[in-house]
Short mmCIF file of C-alpha atoms and ligand atoms in Angstrom, two decimals:
data_model
loop_
_atom_site.label_atom_id
_atom_site.label_comp_id
_atom_site.label_asym_id
_atom_site.label_seq_id
_atom_site.Cartn_x
_atom_site.Cartn_y
_atom_site.Cartn_z
CA UNK A 181 -239.86 -44.27 -186.84
CA UNK A 182 -238.91 -46.16 -190.83
CA UNK A 183 -237.65 -49.64 -190.29
CA UNK A 184 -234.58 -49.39 -192.70
CA UNK A 185 -235.72 -53.10 -194.14
CA UNK A 186 -236.45 -55.12 -197.72
CA UNK A 187 -240.02 -56.46 -198.48
CA UNK A 188 -239.60 -60.02 -199.68
CA UNK A 189 -239.12 -60.19 -203.37
CA UNK A 190 -241.00 -62.40 -204.14
CA UNK A 191 -244.28 -60.18 -202.02
CA UNK A 192 -243.64 -56.81 -203.96
CA UNK A 193 -244.03 -58.54 -207.09
CA UNK A 194 -247.46 -60.07 -206.73
CA UNK A 195 -248.31 -56.73 -204.97
CA UNK A 196 -247.47 -55.05 -208.42
CA UNK A 197 -248.88 -57.88 -210.48
CA UNK A 198 -252.45 -57.27 -208.71
CA UNK A 199 -252.77 -53.88 -208.92
CA UNK A 200 -255.07 -52.02 -211.21
CA UNK A 201 -254.31 -48.89 -212.15
CA UNK A 202 -249.88 -48.86 -211.54
CA UNK A 203 -248.29 -45.66 -212.09
CA UNK A 204 -243.86 -46.29 -211.94
CA UNK A 205 -241.44 -43.14 -211.76
CA UNK A 206 -237.86 -42.59 -211.58
CA UNK A 207 -236.13 -39.64 -211.07
CA UNK A 208 -235.13 -36.16 -212.51
CA UNK A 209 -233.59 -35.70 -215.88
CA UNK A 210 -234.18 -38.88 -216.45
CA UNK A 211 -231.07 -41.47 -217.74
CA UNK A 212 -230.83 -45.01 -218.82
CA UNK A 213 -231.37 -47.32 -215.53
CA UNK A 214 -234.34 -44.89 -214.85
CA UNK A 215 -236.20 -45.04 -218.04
CA UNK A 216 -234.31 -49.02 -218.49
CA UNK A 217 -235.87 -50.15 -215.10
CA UNK A 218 -239.04 -47.85 -215.09
CA UNK A 219 -240.46 -49.30 -218.91
CA UNK A 220 -239.33 -53.40 -218.53
CA UNK A 221 -241.52 -52.68 -216.10
CA UNK A 222 -244.56 -51.52 -217.04
CA UNK A 223 -244.37 -53.02 -220.33
CA UNK A 224 -244.49 -56.62 -218.57
CA UNK A 225 -247.02 -56.07 -215.82
CA UNK A 226 -249.03 -54.87 -219.73
CA UNK A 227 -248.07 -57.63 -220.79
CA UNK A 228 -249.34 -59.59 -218.45
CA UNK A 229 -252.60 -58.22 -218.24
CA UNK A 230 -252.40 -54.96 -216.12
CA UNK A 231 -252.97 -51.57 -216.75
CA UNK A 232 -249.36 -49.42 -216.32
CA UNK A 233 -247.55 -46.23 -217.01
CA UNK A 234 -244.60 -44.55 -216.68
CA UNK A 235 -244.66 -40.65 -215.83
CA UNK A 236 -241.04 -39.60 -215.88
CA UNK A 237 -239.59 -36.19 -216.93
CA UNK A 238 -238.33 -35.46 -220.67
CA UNK A 239 -235.31 -37.01 -221.12
CA UNK A 240 -231.91 -36.18 -223.90
CA UNK A 241 -232.07 -38.25 -227.54
CA UNK A 242 -229.79 -40.10 -226.71
CA UNK A 243 -231.96 -42.98 -224.87
CA UNK A 244 -234.21 -42.60 -227.43
CA UNK A 245 -232.23 -45.65 -228.25
CA UNK A 246 -234.25 -47.51 -225.51
CA UNK A 247 -237.45 -49.35 -227.10
CA UNK A 248 -239.96 -47.92 -224.21
CA UNK A 249 -242.77 -48.82 -226.49
CA UNK A 250 -245.67 -45.50 -225.53
CA UNK A 251 -245.40 -46.68 -222.03
CA UNK A 252 -244.09 -42.85 -221.17
CA UNK A 253 -246.03 -40.64 -220.63
CA UNK A 254 -245.09 -36.60 -219.00
CA UNK A 255 -248.33 -35.80 -217.50
CA UNK A 256 -249.97 -37.39 -214.59
CA UNK A 257 -253.58 -35.73 -213.88
CA UNK A 258 -255.46 -37.92 -215.61
CA UNK A 259 -254.74 -40.72 -214.25
CA UNK A 260 -255.40 -42.39 -210.53
CA UNK A 261 -253.04 -44.96 -209.38
CA UNK A 262 -253.75 -47.89 -206.99
CA UNK A 263 -250.33 -48.39 -206.41
CA UNK A 264 -247.09 -46.40 -207.35
CA UNK A 265 -243.89 -47.40 -208.35
CA UNK A 266 -240.84 -45.21 -207.57
CA UNK A 267 -237.76 -46.60 -209.35
CA UNK A 268 -233.97 -45.39 -209.09
CA UNK A 269 -234.69 -42.70 -206.74
CA UNK A 270 -232.92 -42.69 -203.03
CA UNK A 271 -235.63 -40.31 -201.39
CA UNK A 272 -239.36 -38.85 -202.45
CA UNK A 273 -238.03 -35.51 -203.60
CA UNK A 274 -236.16 -37.98 -206.60
CA UNK A 275 -239.54 -38.47 -208.05
CA UNK A 276 -240.25 -34.44 -208.64
CA UNK A 277 -243.42 -33.15 -210.29
CA UNK A 278 -244.88 -36.93 -208.99
CA UNK A 279 -244.17 -36.55 -205.68
CA UNK A 280 -247.15 -34.97 -205.16
CA UNK A 281 -248.68 -38.47 -206.50
CA UNK A 282 -247.11 -40.97 -205.43
CA UNK A 283 -247.37 -39.50 -201.86
CA UNK A 284 -251.76 -39.85 -202.28
CA UNK A 285 -251.30 -43.83 -203.78
CA UNK A 286 -253.07 -46.14 -200.91
CA UNK A 287 -250.23 -48.28 -202.24
CA UNK A 288 -246.53 -46.80 -202.13
CA UNK A 289 -243.69 -49.24 -203.37
CA UNK A 290 -239.99 -48.40 -203.65
CA UNK A 291 -237.82 -50.11 -206.19
CA UNK A 292 -234.48 -48.80 -205.73
CA UNK A 293 -229.84 -49.55 -205.37
CA UNK A 294 -228.36 -46.59 -204.13
CA UNK A 295 -226.75 -47.02 -200.73
CA UNK A 296 -228.95 -43.73 -199.64
CA UNK A 297 -231.77 -44.83 -199.82
CA UNK A 298 -234.44 -43.97 -196.57
CA UNK A 299 -237.26 -46.54 -197.38
CA UNK A 300 -240.44 -44.32 -198.35
CA UNK A 301 -242.09 -46.49 -199.58
CA UNK A 302 -245.01 -48.56 -197.75
CA UNK A 303 -243.71 -51.65 -199.81
CA UNK A 304 -239.50 -51.21 -200.01
CA UNK A 305 -237.17 -52.61 -201.52
CA UNK A 306 -233.52 -51.27 -201.50
CA UNK A 307 -230.21 -53.42 -202.79
CA UNK A 308 -226.88 -51.61 -203.16
CA UNK A 309 -224.65 -54.17 -203.78
CA UNK A 310 -226.73 -54.07 -207.67
CA UNK A 311 -225.58 -52.51 -209.85
CA UNK A 312 -228.62 -51.37 -210.94
CA UNK A 313 -232.23 -50.66 -210.69
CA UNK A 314 -232.92 -52.87 -213.51
CA UNK A 315 -230.48 -55.97 -212.24
CA UNK A 316 -233.40 -55.68 -209.72
CA UNK A 317 -236.25 -55.32 -212.06
CA UNK A 318 -234.73 -58.36 -213.87
CA UNK A 319 -234.73 -60.37 -210.51
CA UNK A 320 -238.25 -59.62 -209.96
CA UNK A 321 -239.85 -60.74 -213.45
CA UNK A 322 -237.05 -63.10 -214.77
CA UNK A 323 -239.80 -66.08 -213.71
CA UNK A 324 -242.27 -64.62 -216.17
CA UNK A 325 -240.32 -64.30 -219.38
CA UNK A 326 -241.85 -67.12 -220.92
CA UNK A 327 -245.39 -65.29 -220.39
CA UNK A 328 -244.54 -62.17 -222.19
CA UNK A 329 -246.01 -61.57 -226.20
CA UNK A 330 -243.09 -59.27 -226.39
CA UNK A 331 -239.59 -60.21 -224.46
CA UNK A 332 -237.25 -58.83 -226.52
CA UNK A 333 -238.35 -55.38 -225.26
CA UNK A 334 -238.65 -55.49 -222.30
CA UNK A 335 -235.16 -57.57 -222.35
CA UNK A 336 -233.65 -54.62 -224.73
CA UNK A 337 -234.82 -52.18 -221.66
CA UNK A 338 -233.75 -54.18 -218.54
CA UNK A 339 -230.23 -54.39 -220.66
CA UNK A 340 -229.64 -50.76 -221.25
CA UNK A 341 -230.25 -49.78 -217.60
CA UNK A 342 -227.60 -52.15 -216.82
CA UNK A 343 -225.03 -51.20 -219.57
CA UNK A 344 -225.89 -47.26 -218.46
CA UNK A 345 -225.35 -47.76 -214.89
CA UNK A 346 -222.09 -50.19 -214.99
CA UNK A 347 -220.48 -48.07 -217.78
CA UNK A 348 -220.45 -50.78 -219.98
CA UNK A 349 -219.91 -53.24 -217.68
CA UNK A 350 -216.47 -51.28 -216.23
CA UNK A 351 -218.05 -50.22 -212.84
CA UNK A 352 -216.98 -52.51 -209.65
CA UNK A 353 -220.33 -52.64 -209.54
CA UNK A 354 -220.62 -55.16 -211.89
CA UNK A 355 -220.79 -58.29 -210.18
CA UNK A 356 -221.03 -62.24 -211.38
CA UNK A 357 -224.71 -61.45 -210.96
CA UNK A 358 -224.82 -58.79 -213.46
CA UNK A 359 -222.86 -60.66 -216.70
CA UNK A 360 -224.79 -63.88 -215.79
CA UNK A 361 -228.54 -62.36 -216.27
CA UNK A 362 -226.37 -59.91 -219.34
CA UNK A 363 -225.63 -62.78 -220.76
CA UNK A 364 -229.09 -64.16 -220.70
CA UNK A 365 -230.77 -61.17 -221.67
CA UNK A 366 -229.10 -61.32 -224.84
CA UNK A 367 -230.45 -64.28 -226.33
CA UNK A 368 -233.75 -62.13 -226.94
CA UNK A 369 -233.71 -60.29 -229.71
CA UNK A 370 -232.28 -56.79 -230.28
CA UNK A 371 -229.61 -54.73 -230.87
CA UNK A 372 -227.64 -54.51 -227.51
CA UNK A 373 -224.56 -53.54 -229.63
CA UNK A 374 -226.38 -50.73 -231.57
CA UNK A 375 -227.48 -49.43 -227.37
CA UNK A 376 -224.26 -50.06 -226.07
CA UNK A 377 -223.04 -47.92 -228.67
CA UNK A 378 -225.41 -44.98 -228.97
CA UNK A 379 -225.06 -44.47 -225.03
CA UNK A 380 -221.05 -44.48 -224.86
CA UNK A 381 -219.57 -43.88 -228.20
CA UNK A 382 -221.84 -41.06 -230.06
CA UNK A 383 -221.66 -37.60 -229.62
CA UNK A 384 -222.97 -33.86 -231.44
CA UNK A 385 -220.74 -32.39 -233.92
CA UNK A 386 -220.60 -29.47 -231.47
CA UNK A 387 -219.27 -31.54 -228.66
CA UNK A 388 -216.52 -32.64 -230.49
CA UNK A 389 -215.99 -29.50 -231.83
CA UNK A 390 -215.42 -29.01 -228.14
CA UNK A 391 -213.97 -31.08 -227.07
CA UNK A 392 -211.47 -30.56 -230.43
CA UNK A 393 -210.90 -26.91 -228.76
CA UNK A 394 -210.61 -28.00 -225.27
CA UNK A 395 -207.37 -30.14 -226.27
CA UNK A 396 -205.92 -27.67 -228.02
CA UNK A 397 -206.15 -25.64 -225.20
CA UNK A 398 -204.46 -28.36 -222.99
CA UNK A 399 -201.81 -27.83 -220.76
CA UNK A 400 -199.68 -29.73 -218.47
CA UNK A 401 -197.63 -28.60 -214.85
CA UNK A 402 -196.21 -30.24 -211.89
CA UNK A 403 -194.56 -33.03 -213.35
CA UNK A 404 -196.80 -33.62 -215.84
CA UNK A 405 -199.08 -34.79 -213.28
CA UNK A 406 -201.95 -32.18 -213.37
CA UNK A 407 -203.61 -31.36 -216.27
CA UNK A 408 -205.44 -28.64 -217.63
CA UNK A 409 -207.56 -26.92 -220.01
CA UNK A 410 -210.24 -24.09 -220.58
CA UNK A 411 -212.89 -22.55 -222.76
CA UNK A 412 -213.88 -19.04 -222.64
CA UNK A 413 -217.60 -18.31 -223.33
CA UNK A 414 -216.43 -17.40 -226.86
CA UNK A 415 -214.77 -20.41 -227.67
CA UNK A 416 -218.04 -22.46 -226.65
CA UNK A 417 -220.36 -20.35 -228.98
CA UNK A 418 -218.38 -21.16 -231.84
CA UNK A 419 -218.37 -24.66 -230.95
CA UNK A 420 -222.46 -23.75 -231.15
CA UNK A 421 -222.30 -26.16 -227.15
CA UNK A 422 -223.36 -25.24 -224.04
CA UNK A 423 -222.64 -26.65 -220.81
CA UNK A 424 -223.72 -30.01 -220.94
CA UNK A 425 -221.83 -30.75 -224.02
CA UNK A 426 -218.35 -29.93 -222.11
CA UNK A 427 -219.41 -32.92 -219.41
CA UNK A 428 -216.73 -35.26 -220.44
CA UNK A 429 -214.04 -33.17 -221.38
CA UNK A 430 -212.48 -33.57 -217.75
CA UNK A 431 -213.00 -37.16 -217.55
CA UNK A 432 -210.87 -36.96 -220.93
CA UNK A 433 -208.06 -34.92 -219.50
CA UNK A 434 -207.82 -37.75 -216.45
CA UNK A 435 -207.41 -40.62 -219.02
CA UNK A 436 -203.74 -39.57 -220.42
CA UNK A 437 -201.72 -41.24 -218.49
CA UNK A 438 -199.95 -39.50 -215.44
CA UNK A 439 -201.98 -37.69 -214.51
CA UNK A 440 -203.08 -37.28 -210.98
CA UNK A 441 -205.80 -34.26 -211.11
CA UNK A 442 -207.72 -33.23 -214.16
CA UNK A 443 -209.24 -29.95 -214.39
CA UNK A 444 -211.77 -27.95 -216.69
CA UNK A 445 -212.39 -24.24 -216.49
CA UNK A 446 -215.42 -23.11 -218.96
CA UNK A 447 -216.76 -19.88 -219.07
CA UNK A 448 -220.77 -19.58 -217.87
CA UNK A 449 -221.10 -16.55 -218.78
CA UNK A 450 -218.85 -13.33 -218.91
CA UNK A 451 -216.10 -13.29 -215.45
CA UNK A 452 -218.58 -16.38 -214.08
CA UNK A 453 -216.29 -19.70 -214.18
CA UNK A 454 -217.07 -23.06 -213.82
CA UNK A 455 -214.77 -25.44 -213.05
CA UNK A 456 -214.30 -29.52 -212.78
CA UNK A 457 -212.54 -32.02 -211.40
CA UNK A 458 -211.14 -35.49 -211.53
CA UNK A 459 -208.93 -37.02 -209.71
CA UNK A 460 -207.08 -40.48 -208.63
CA UNK A 461 -206.04 -41.45 -204.57
CA UNK A 462 -203.41 -38.95 -204.29
CA UNK A 463 -205.53 -35.61 -203.88
CA UNK A 464 -208.63 -35.00 -202.40
CA UNK A 465 -210.47 -32.70 -205.42
CA UNK A 466 -213.67 -32.47 -202.86
CA UNK A 467 -211.01 -30.42 -200.19
CA UNK A 468 -209.92 -27.83 -203.50
CA UNK A 469 -213.74 -27.77 -204.25
CA UNK A 470 -214.74 -26.33 -201.27
CA UNK A 471 -212.21 -23.84 -200.48
CA UNK A 472 -213.61 -21.87 -203.78
CA UNK A 473 -217.39 -23.07 -202.68
CA UNK A 474 -217.70 -26.17 -203.82
CA UNK A 475 -218.28 -29.63 -203.32
CA UNK A 476 -218.19 -32.99 -204.54
CA UNK A 477 -215.96 -36.44 -203.92
CA UNK A 478 -212.75 -37.45 -203.51
CA UNK A 479 -211.94 -38.32 -207.02
CA UNK A 480 -214.60 -35.66 -208.58
CA UNK A 481 -215.60 -32.16 -207.74
CA UNK A 482 -216.23 -28.58 -208.89
CA UNK A 483 -217.18 -25.42 -207.90
CA UNK A 484 -218.02 -21.76 -209.30
CA UNK A 485 -215.49 -18.94 -208.77
CA UNK A 486 -216.10 -15.20 -210.28
CA UNK A 487 -213.11 -13.58 -211.68
CA UNK A 488 -211.27 -11.28 -214.05
CA UNK A 489 -210.22 -13.92 -216.62
CA UNK A 490 -209.83 -17.46 -217.50
CA UNK A 491 -205.38 -17.27 -216.13
CA UNK A 492 -206.42 -16.05 -212.36
CA UNK A 493 -209.08 -18.70 -211.85
CA UNK A 494 -206.59 -21.46 -213.33
CA UNK A 495 -204.04 -20.31 -211.50
CA UNK A 496 -205.35 -20.15 -208.34
CA UNK A 497 -206.90 -23.70 -208.75
CA UNK A 498 -203.57 -25.14 -209.69
CA UNK A 499 -202.12 -24.00 -206.58
CA UNK A 500 -204.42 -25.51 -204.17
CA UNK A 501 -203.92 -28.87 -206.62
CA UNK A 502 -200.28 -28.91 -206.35
CA UNK A 503 -200.22 -27.90 -202.28
CA UNK A 504 -202.78 -31.86 -201.93
CA UNK A 505 -200.26 -33.47 -204.30
CA UNK A 506 -196.97 -32.96 -202.95
MN1 MN B 761 -229.58 -46.14 -211.66
#
């Protein structure tokens, strides 16, 4: 039986800092929180005489702004950890290729803030009220900052993770403690302005081109409550971007005032269309997505539809959205 119970945070700290070889991994497709939390912990251990390495997948160059100080490696075959810390992973599968070594390590720790966490470690600390795993890592190493030889990079990593997961302190996960910690962290010497702007205010030229094209194609209907747009395979190729470079378009459409539901459709390959939807409280777009074999959440959902042309796809999706808005 798995006890869904947290260990004492001080006990977890004592175990981690007593290890010889400590491996740290975060979830596959690492994001700002995964990178910041795991690297901050590794640097903290290394600066107090331990030996820690972070094993994570390659990540988007947006996150190169996070000063990870060479603690990251991608291949674990030559490292035999006696302690393995999973960070920001809801379950063991989220460790991807590192799950096997994690399972074979005698002391397994799980630090996370996902509600769905399965308490897969021998020692667990999960707080779904926490803004980020980085905030939890700060809680663990906060008292040690006076002992670090280079606290600036550690502070920068934690700050990056908190900023990323809170959407720049905009999400409701931002608590009083989150801002208190952020205010402590910016006392250290790092460029928090650059971190913020690189993570939230930077895009590739090709992505901006695609956004521009999508805004040219934009239309609204249903008393302006539905805002939609699309890009064909040809248009995407002309902009020189990939599907990842299109991910912000639907959010931008949703931000248009009066928009209840936003839809963005793009042609992945000839006759195959990816539909993304965003909604406020009025329409549950997960219900619409499920009708077309997709899924998601009430406010963010998607599906893939095969069809002759993009007009037919838009027409059938919008028809379903109108039913839920009516
Ligand atoms: Mn996170």
